[in-house]
mmCIF file of C-alpha atoms in Angstrom:
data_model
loop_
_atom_site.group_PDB
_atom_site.id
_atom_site.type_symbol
_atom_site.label_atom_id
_atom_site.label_comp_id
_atom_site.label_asym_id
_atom_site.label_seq_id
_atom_site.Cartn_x
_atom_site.Cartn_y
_atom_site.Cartn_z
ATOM 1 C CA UNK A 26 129.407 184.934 114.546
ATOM 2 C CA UNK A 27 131.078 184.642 111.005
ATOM 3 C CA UNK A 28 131.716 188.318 109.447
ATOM 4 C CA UNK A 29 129.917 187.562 106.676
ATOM 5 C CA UNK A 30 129.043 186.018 103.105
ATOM 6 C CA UNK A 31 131.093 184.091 100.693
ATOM 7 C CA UNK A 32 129.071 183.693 97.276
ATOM 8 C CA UNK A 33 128.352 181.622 95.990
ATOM 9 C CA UNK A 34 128.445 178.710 98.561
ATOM 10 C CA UNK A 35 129.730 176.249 95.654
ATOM 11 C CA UNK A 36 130.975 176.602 92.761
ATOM 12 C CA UNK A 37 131.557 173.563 89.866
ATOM 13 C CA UNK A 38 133.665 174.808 86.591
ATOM 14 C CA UNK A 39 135.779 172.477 84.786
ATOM 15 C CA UNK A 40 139.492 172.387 84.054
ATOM 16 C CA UNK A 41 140.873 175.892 82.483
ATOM 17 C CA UNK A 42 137.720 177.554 82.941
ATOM 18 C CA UNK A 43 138.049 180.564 85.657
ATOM 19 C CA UNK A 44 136.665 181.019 88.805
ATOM 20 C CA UNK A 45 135.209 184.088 90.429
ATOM 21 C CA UNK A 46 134.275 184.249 94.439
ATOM 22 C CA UNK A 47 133.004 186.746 96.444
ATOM 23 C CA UNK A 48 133.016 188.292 99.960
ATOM 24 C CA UNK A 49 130.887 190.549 102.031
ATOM 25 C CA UNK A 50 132.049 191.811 105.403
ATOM 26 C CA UNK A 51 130.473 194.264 107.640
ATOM 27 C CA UNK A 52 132.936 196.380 109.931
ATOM 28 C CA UNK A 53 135.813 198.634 108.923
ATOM 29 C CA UNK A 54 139.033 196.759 108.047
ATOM 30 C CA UNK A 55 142.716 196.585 108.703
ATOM 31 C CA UNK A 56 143.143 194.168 105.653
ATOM 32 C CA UNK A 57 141.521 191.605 103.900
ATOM 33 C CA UNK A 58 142.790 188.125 103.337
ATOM 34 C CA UNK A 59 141.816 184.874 101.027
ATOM 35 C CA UNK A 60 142.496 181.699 102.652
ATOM 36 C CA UNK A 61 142.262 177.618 101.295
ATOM 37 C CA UNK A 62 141.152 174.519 103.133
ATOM 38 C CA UNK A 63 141.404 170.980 101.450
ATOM 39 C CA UNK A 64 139.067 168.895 103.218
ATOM 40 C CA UNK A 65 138.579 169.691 106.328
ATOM 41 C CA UNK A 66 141.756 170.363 107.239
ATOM 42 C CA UNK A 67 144.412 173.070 108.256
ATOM 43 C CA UNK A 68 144.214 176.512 106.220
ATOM 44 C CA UNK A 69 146.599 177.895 104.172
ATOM 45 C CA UNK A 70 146.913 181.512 103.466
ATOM 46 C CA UNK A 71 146.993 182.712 99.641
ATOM 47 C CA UNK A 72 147.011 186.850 99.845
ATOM 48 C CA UNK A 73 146.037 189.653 101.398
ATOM 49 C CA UNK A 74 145.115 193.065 100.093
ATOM 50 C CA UNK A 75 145.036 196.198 102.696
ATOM 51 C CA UNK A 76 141.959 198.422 103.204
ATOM 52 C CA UNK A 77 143.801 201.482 100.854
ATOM 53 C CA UNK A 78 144.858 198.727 98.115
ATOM 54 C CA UNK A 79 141.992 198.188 95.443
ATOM 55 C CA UNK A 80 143.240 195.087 93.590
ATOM 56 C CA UNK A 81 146.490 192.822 93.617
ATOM 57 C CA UNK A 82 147.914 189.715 91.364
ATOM 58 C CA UNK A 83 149.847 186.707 93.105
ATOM 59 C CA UNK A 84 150.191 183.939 90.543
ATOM 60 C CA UNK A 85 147.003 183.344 88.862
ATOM 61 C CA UNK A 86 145.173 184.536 91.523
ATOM 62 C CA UNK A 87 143.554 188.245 91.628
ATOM 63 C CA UNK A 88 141.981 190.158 94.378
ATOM 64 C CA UNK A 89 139.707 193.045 94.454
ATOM 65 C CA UNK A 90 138.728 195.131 97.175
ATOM 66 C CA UNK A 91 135.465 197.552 97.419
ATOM 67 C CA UNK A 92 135.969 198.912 100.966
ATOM 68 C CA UNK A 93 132.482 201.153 99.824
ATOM 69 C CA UNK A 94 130.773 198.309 99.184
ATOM 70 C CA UNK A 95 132.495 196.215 101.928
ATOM 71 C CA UNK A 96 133.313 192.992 99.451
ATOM 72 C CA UNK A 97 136.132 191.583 97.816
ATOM 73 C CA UNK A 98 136.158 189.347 94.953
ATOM 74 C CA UNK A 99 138.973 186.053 94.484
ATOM 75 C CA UNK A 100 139.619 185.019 90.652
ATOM 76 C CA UNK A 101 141.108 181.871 89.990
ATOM 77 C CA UNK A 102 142.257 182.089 86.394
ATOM 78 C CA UNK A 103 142.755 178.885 84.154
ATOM 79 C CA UNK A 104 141.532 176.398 87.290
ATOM 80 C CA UNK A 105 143.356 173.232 87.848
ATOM 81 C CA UNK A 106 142.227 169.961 89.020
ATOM 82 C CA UNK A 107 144.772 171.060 92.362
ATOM 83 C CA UNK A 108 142.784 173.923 92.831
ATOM 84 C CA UNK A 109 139.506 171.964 94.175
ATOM 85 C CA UNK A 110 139.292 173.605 97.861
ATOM 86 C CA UNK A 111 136.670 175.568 100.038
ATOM 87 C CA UNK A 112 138.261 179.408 100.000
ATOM 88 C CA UNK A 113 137.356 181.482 102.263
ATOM 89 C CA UNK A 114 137.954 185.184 103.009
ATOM 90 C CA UNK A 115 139.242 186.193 106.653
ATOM 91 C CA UNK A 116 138.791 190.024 107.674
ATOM 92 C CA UNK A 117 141.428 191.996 110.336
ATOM 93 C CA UNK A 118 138.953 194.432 111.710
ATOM 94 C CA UNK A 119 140.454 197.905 113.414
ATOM 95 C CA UNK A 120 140.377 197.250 117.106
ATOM 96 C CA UNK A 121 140.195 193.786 117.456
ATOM 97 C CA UNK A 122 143.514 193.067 118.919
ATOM 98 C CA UNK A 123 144.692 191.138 115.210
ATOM 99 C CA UNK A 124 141.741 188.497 115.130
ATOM 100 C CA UNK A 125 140.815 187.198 111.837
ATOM 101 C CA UNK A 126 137.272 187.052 111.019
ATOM 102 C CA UNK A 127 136.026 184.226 108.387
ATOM 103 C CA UNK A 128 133.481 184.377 106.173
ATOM 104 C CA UNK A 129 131.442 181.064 105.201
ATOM 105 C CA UNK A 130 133.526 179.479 102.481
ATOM 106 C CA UNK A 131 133.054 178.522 99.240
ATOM 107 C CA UNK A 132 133.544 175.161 97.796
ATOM 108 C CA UNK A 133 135.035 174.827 94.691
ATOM 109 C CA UNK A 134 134.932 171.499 92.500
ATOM 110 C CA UNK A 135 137.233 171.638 89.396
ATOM 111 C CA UNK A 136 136.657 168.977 86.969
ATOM 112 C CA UNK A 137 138.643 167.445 84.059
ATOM 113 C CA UNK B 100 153.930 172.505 105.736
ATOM 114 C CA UNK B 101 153.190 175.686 107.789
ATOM 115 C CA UNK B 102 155.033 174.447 110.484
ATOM 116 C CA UNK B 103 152.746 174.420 112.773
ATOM 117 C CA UNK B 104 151.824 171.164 114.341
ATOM 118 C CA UNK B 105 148.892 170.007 116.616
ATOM 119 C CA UNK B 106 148.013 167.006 118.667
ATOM 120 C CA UNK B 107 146.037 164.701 119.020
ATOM 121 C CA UNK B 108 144.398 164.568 114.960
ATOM 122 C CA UNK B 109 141.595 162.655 116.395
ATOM 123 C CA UNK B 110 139.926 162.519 119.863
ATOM 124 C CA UNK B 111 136.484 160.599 120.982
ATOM 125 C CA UNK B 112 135.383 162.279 124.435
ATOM 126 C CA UNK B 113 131.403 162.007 125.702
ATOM 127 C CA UNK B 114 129.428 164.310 127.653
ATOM 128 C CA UNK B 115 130.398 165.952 130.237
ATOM 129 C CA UNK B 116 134.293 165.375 130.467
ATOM 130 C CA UNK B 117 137.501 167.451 129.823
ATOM 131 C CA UNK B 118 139.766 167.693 126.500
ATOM 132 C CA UNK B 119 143.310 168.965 126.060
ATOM 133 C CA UNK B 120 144.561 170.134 122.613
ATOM 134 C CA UNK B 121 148.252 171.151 122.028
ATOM 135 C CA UNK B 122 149.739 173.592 119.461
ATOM 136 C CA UNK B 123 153.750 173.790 118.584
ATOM 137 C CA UNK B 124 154.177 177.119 116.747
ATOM 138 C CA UNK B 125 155.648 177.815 113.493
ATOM 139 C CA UNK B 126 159.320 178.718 114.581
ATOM 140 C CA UNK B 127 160.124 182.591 115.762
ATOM 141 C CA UNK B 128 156.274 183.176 116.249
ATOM 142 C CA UNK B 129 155.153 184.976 119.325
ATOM 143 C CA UNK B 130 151.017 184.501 118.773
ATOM 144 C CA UNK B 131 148.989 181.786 118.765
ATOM 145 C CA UNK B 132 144.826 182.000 117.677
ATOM 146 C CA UNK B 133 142.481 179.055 118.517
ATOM 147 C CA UNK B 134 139.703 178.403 116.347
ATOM 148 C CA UNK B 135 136.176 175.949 116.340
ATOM 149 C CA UNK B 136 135.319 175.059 112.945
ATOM 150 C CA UNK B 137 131.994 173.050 112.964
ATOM 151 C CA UNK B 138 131.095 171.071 109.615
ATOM 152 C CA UNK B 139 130.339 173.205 106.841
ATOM 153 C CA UNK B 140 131.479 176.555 108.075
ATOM 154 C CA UNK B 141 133.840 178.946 108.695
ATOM 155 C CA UNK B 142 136.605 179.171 111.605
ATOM 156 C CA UNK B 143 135.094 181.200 114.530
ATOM 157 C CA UNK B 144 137.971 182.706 116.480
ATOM 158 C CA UNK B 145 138.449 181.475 120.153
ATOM 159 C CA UNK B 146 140.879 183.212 122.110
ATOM 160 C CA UNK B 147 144.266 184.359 121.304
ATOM 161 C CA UNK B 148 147.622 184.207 123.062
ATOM 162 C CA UNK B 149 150.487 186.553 122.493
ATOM 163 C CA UNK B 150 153.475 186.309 124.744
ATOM 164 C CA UNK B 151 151.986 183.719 127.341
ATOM 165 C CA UNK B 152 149.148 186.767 127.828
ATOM 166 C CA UNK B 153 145.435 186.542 125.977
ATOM 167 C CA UNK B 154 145.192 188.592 123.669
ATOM 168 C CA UNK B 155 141.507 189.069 122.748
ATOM 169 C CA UNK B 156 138.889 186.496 122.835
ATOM 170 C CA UNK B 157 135.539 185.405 120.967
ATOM 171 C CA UNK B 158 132.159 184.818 122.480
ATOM 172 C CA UNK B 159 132.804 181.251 123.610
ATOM 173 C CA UNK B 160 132.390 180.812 127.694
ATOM 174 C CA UNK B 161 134.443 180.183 130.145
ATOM 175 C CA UNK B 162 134.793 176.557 130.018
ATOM 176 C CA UNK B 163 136.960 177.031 126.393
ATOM 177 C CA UNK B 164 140.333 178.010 128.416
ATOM 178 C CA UNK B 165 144.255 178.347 127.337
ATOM 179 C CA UNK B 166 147.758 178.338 128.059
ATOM 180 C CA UNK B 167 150.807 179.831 125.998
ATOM 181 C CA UNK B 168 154.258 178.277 127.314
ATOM 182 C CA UNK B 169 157.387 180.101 127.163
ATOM 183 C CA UNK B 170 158.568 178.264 124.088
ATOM 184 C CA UNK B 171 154.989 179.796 122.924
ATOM 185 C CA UNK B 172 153.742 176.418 122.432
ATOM 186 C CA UNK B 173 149.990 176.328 123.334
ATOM 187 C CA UNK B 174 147.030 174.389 124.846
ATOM 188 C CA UNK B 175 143.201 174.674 124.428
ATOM 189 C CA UNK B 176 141.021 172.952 127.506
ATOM 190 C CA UNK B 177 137.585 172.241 127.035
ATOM 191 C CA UNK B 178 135.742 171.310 130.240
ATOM 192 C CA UNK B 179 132.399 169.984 130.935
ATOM 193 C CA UNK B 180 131.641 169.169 126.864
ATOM 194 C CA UNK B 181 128.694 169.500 125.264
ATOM 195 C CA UNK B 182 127.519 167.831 121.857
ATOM 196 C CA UNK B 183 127.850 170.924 120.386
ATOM 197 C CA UNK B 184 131.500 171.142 121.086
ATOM 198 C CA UNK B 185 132.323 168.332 117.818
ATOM 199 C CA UNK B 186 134.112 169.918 115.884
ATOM 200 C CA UNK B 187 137.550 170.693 113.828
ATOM 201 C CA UNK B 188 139.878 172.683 116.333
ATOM 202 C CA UNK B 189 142.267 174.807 114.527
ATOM 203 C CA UNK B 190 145.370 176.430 115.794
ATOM 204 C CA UNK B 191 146.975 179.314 114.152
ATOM 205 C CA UNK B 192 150.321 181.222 114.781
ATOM 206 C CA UNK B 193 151.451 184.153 113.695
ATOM 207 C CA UNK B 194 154.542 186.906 114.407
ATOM 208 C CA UNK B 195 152.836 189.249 116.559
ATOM 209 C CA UNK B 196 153.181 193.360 115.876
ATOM 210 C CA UNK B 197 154.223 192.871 112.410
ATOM 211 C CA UNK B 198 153.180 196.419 110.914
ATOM 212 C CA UNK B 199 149.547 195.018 111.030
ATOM 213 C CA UNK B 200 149.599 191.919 108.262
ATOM 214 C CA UNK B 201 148.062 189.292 110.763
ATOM 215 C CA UNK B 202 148.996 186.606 108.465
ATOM 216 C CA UNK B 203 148.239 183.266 110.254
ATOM 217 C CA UNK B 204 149.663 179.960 109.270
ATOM 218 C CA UNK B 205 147.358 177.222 110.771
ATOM 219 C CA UNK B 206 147.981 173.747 111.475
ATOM 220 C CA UNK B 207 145.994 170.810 110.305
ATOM 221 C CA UNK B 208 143.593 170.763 112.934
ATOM 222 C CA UNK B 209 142.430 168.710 115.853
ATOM 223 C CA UNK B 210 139.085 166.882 114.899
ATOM 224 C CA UNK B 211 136.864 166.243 118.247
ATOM 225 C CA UNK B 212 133.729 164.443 118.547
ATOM 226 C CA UNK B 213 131.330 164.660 121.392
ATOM 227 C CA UNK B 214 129.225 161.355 122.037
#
């Protein structure tokens, strides 16, 4: 069963604009991570951010973490045409012998 | 390029028989996850392997079964498939017992279809 909820499911901005995602998960958590699949195929990992960490920066991406809330949020800032991908947020939960955890994706178009 | 290579890409099977996918690991990495991505959803982890042991598995039966080598290269058998089973098959490796980051690099998937 997935661990939870990306939201939206899709998402359609165009070129510069940013783009916000979001995650729900349900159990307690080693670390989160935000991972990106281009059509159908392999996935490629962006960042993670650990369960005592509430936000982090890699490139133009930024990641927050509400471990009260159990969600995490991805921003994309000034999207590319490149950056058209499902993302999808993968959860390390304690005690689950280091399995990740995916959440349902969400599809991104950017536009020109 | 993760370095992480699987085989076959594609693969036509019908009811009822048996499928082999293989998984070369990304250089110096001990663990390798298995994943069945059906169309328009997220991975849902398999089994993993971690030094030719398993390592934790999902709620798939018994018929989904593996095999890490020494070189911990890896294999996913299917037997007796079912319709359901179509799918994108995803491999992951990743450097076991490091300090808890669990970061997997996956390759590009085997893509099976069940007739």
């Amino acid at each position: 069963s997935q661990q939870g909820e990306e939201d939206p499911q899709a998402l359609s901005i165009q070129e510069g604009e940013n783009a916000t995602m979001n995650c729900s998960y349900k159990t307690s958590i080693n670390n989160l991570q935000w991972y990106r699949q281009n059509s159908g195929r392999g996935l490629v990992h962006l960042i993670l951010i650990r369960s005592n960490e509430r936000e982090k920066h890699s490139g133009r991406l930024r990641v927050t973490l509400d471990t009260s809330k159990k969600s995490s949020s991805l921003l994309i800032t000034a999207s590319r045409a490149a950056d058209t991908a499902s993302y999808f947020c993968a959860t390390d939960a304690r005690g689950t012998a280091s399995k990740l955890t995916f959440g349902t994706g969400t599809r991104l178009q950017v536009t020109l | 390029e993760t370095g992480v290579t699987q085989s076959p890409t594609h693969l036509i099977k019908t009811r009822g028989q048996q499928v082999t996918l293989r998984c070369s690991s990304q250089s110096g990495h001990n663990t390798v996850s298995w994943y069945q991505q059906a169309l328009g959803q997220g991975p849902q982890f398999i089994f993993q392997y971690y030094r030719e042991e398993e390592n934790g598995r999902g709620n798939f039966p018994p018929r989904f079964s593996g095999l890490q080598f020494p070189n911990y290269s890896s294999e996913l058998n299917v037997n007796a498939l079912e319709l359901d089973d179509s799918a994108l098959y995803l491999c992951a490796s990743s450097l076991g017992g490091s300090g808890g980051k669990n970061i997997q690099y996956f390759g590009a998937g085997t893509r099976l279809s069940v007739l």
